[in-house]
CSV table of C-alpha atoms in Angstrom, one decimal:
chain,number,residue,atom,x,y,z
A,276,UNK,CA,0.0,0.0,0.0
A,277,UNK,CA,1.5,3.5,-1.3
A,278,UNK,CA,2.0,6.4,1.4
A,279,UNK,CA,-0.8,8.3,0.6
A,280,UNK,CA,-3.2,5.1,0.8
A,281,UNK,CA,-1.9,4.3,4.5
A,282,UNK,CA,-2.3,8.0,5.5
A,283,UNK,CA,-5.6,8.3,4.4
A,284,UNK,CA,-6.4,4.9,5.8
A,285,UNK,CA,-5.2,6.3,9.3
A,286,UNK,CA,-6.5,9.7,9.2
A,287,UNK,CA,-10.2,7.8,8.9
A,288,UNK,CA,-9.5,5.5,11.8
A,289,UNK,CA,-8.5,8.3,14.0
A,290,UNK,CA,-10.6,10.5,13.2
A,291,UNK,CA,-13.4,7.7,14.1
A,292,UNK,CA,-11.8,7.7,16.9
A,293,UNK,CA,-12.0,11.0,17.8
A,294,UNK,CA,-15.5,11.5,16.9
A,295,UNK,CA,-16.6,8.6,18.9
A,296,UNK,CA,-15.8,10.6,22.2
A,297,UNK,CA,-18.7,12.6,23.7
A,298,UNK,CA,-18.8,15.6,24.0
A,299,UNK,CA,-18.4,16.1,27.7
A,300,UNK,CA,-15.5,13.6,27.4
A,301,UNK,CA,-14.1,16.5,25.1
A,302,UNK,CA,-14.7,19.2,27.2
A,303,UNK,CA,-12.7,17.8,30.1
A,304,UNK,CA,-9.8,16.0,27.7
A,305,UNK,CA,-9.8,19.8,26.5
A,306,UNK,CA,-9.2,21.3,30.0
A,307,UNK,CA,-6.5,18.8,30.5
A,308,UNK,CA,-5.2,19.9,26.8
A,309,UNK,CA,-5.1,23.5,28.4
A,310,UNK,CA,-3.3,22.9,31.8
A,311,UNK,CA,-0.4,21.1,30.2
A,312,UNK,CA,-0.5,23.6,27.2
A,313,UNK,CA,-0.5,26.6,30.2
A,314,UNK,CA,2.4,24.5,32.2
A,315,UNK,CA,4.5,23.9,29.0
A,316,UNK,CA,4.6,27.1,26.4
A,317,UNK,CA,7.0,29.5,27.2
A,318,UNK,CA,6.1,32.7,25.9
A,319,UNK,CA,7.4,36.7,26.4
A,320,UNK,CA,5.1,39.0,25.8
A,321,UNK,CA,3.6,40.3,22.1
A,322,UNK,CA,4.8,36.6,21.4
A,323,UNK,CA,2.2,35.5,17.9
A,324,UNK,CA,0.2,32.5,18.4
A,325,UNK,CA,-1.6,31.1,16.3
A,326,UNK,CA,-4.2,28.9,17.4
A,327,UNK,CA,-7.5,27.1,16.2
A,328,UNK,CA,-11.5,27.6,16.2
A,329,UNK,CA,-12.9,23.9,16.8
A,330,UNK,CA,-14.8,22.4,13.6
A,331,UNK,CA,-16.0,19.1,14.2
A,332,UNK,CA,-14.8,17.3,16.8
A,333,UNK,CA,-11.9,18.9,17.6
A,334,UNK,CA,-9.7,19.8,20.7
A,335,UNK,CA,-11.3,23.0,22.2
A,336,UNK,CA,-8.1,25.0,22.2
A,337,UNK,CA,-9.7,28.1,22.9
A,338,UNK,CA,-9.3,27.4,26.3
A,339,UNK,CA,-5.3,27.5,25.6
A,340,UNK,CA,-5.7,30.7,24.0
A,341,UNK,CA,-7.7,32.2,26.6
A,342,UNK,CA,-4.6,31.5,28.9
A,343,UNK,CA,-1.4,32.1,26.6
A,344,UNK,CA,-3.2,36.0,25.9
A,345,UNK,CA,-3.2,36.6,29.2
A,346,UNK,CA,0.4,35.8,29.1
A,347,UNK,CA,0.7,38.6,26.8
A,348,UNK,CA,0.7,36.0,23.4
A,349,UNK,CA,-0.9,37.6,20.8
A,350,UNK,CA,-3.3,35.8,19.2
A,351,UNK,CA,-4.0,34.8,15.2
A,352,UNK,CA,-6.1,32.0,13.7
A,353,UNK,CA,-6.0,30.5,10.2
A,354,UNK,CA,-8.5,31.4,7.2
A,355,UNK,CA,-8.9,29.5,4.3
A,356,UNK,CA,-8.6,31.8,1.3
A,357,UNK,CA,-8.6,29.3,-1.5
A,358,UNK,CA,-8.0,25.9,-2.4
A,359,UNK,CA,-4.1,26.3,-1.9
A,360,UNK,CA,-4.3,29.0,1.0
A,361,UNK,CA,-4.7,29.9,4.5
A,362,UNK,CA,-3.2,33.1,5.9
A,363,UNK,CA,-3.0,33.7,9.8
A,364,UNK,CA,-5.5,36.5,11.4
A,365,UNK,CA,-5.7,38.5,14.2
A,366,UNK,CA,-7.8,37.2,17.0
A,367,UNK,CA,-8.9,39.7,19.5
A,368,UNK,CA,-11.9,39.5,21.7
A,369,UNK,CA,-15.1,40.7,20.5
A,370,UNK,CA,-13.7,40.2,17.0
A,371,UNK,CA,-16.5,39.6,14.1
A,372,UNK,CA,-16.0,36.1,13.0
A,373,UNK,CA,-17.6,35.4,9.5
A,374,UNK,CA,-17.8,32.3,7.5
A,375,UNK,CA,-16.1,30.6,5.1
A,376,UNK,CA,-15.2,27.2,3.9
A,377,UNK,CA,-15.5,23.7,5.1
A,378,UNK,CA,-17.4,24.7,7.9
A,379,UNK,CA,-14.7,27.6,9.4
A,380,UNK,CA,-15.4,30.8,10.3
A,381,UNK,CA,-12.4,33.5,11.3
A,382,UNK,CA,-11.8,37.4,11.3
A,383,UNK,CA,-12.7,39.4,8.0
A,384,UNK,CA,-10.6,40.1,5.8
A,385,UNK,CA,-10.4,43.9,7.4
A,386,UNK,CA,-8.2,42.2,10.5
A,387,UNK,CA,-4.7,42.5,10.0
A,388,UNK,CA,-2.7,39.7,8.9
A,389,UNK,CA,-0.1,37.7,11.5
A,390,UNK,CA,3.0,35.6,11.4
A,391,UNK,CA,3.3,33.4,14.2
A,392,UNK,CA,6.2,32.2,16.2
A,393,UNK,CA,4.0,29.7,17.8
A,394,UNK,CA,2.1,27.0,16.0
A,395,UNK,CA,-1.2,25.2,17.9
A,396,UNK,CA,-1.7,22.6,14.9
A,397,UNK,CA,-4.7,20.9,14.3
A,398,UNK,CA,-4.5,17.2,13.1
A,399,UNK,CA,-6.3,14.2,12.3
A,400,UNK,CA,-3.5,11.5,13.3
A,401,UNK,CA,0.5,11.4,14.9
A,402,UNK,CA,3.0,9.3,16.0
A,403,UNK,CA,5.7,9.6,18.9
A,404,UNK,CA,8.5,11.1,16.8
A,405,UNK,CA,6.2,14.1,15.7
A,406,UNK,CA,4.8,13.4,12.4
A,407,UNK,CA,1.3,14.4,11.6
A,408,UNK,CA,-1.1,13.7,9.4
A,409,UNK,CA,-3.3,16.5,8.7
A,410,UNK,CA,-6.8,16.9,6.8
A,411,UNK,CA,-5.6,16.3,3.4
A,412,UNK,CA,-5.9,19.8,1.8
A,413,UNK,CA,-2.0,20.6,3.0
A,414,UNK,CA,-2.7,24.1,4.3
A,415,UNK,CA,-0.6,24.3,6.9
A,416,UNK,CA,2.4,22.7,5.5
A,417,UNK,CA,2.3,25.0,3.0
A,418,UNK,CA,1.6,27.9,5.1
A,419,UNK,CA,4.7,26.6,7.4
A,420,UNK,CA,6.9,26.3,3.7
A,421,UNK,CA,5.9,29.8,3.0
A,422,UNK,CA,7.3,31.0,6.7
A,423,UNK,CA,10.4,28.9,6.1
A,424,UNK,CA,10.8,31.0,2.8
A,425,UNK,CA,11.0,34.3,5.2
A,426,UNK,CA,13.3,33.0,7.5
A,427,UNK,CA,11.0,32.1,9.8
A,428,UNK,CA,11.0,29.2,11.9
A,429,UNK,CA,8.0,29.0,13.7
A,430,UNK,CA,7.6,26.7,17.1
A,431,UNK,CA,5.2,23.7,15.9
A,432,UNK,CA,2.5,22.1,18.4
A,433,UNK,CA,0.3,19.5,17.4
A,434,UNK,CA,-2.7,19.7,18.9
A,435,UNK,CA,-4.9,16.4,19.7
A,436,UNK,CA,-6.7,13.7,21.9
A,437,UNK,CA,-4.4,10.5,23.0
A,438,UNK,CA,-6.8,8.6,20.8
A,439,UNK,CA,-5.3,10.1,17.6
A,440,UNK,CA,-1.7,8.9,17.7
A,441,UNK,CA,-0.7,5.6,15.4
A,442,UNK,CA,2.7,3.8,15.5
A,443,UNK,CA,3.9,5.3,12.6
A,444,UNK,CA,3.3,7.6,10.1
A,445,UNK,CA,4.6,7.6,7.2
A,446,UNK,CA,7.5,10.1,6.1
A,447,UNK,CA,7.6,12.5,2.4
A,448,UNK,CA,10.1,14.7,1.2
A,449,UNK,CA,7.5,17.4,2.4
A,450,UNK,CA,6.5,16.5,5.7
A,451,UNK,CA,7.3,19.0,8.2
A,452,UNK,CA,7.9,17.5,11.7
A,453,UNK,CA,6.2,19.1,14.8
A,454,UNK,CA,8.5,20.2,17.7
A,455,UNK,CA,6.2,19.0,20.4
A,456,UNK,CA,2.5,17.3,21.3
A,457,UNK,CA,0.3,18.3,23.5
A,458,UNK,CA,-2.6,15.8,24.7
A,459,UNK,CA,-4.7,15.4,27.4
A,460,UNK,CA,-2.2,12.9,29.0
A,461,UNK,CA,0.7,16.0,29.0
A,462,UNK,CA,3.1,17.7,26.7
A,463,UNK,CA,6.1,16.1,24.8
A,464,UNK,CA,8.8,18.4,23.8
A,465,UNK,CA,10.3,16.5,20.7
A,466,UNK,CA,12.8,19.9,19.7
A,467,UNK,CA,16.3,18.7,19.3
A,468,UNK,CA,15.4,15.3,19.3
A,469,UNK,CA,14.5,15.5,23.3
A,470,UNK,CA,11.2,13.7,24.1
A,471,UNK,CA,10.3,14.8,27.4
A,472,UNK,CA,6.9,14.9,29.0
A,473,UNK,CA,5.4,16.5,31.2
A,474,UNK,CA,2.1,15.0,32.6
């Protein structure tokens, strides 16, 4: 079975997975998410974040957000522009959200345009040496390319729920590894090739 067979093969599995939890089981896998997140992410202030606005059955990472701004992050979230594109916008409280594809909704396109330093990454499936298999579109590892272009190297956190990690994922030339995981069973920093954890 090719790569892209097996990935899609797991990103349906774990995204079963992750569907089949209720939501209250969410909510409170989410809190945990956000107390190891709080613990874990080092950040000075005006540092750019970008997190996430749930679709599905997603993490709740708003709940990280809320913290890391009062930290002093500032905070962005991704909009889908077109099929190939999603740019980073600022998210500020009381911010009009409108709507736009697959289900998403994010700041206008009057709300200034972000670069973050800090990476909360969705995902449908991982494995212990940070790889990630994302929703198939490919936005943010072209969004992350794009950032590497400008010679930036933004900190990357996958975002998930224990019940999305596999053995192994499989590697491509394009596959940009995430520098840590955070899950409701703690945070593993896998920058430099360390994999600590803290939970």
């Amino acid at each position: 079975m090719q790569n892209k067979s097996i990935k899609a093969q797991m990103r349906a599995e774990r995204l079963a997975a992750r569907d089949a939890l209720g939501v209250a089981d969410r909510l409170d896998k989410s809190r945990s998410i956000a107390a190891y997140g709080a613990a874990a992410i080092e950040l000075d202030a005006g540092t750019t974040v970008s997190g996430f606005l749930p679709i599905r059955s997603e993490v709740d990472v708003r709940l990280l957000m809320d913290v890391l701004r009062d930290e002093g992050g500032r905070l962005c979230v991704p909009v889908v522009l077109d099929k190939e594109t999603i740019v980073f916008r600022a998210f500020t409280p009381g911010v009009d959200l409108v709507s736009g594809v697959f289900g998403t909704v994010g700041p206008g396109p009057d709300v200034p345009e972000l670069e973050p330093q800090i990476m909360l990454v969705p995902l449908a499936a991982f494995d212990s040496r940070g790889h990630r298999i994302g929703y198939g579109g490919g936005y943010y590892d072209r969004a992350i390319h794009r950032l590497h272009e400008k010679g930036r190297n933004p900190r990357l956190i996958g975002i998930a729920f224990d019940c999305q990690e596999v053995a192994s994922v499989p590697e491509e030339p394009h596959d940009i590894r995430l520098h840590g995981i955070l899950t409701e069973s703690g945070f593993r920093d896998l920058s430099d090739g360390a994999i600590a954890k803290i939970g």
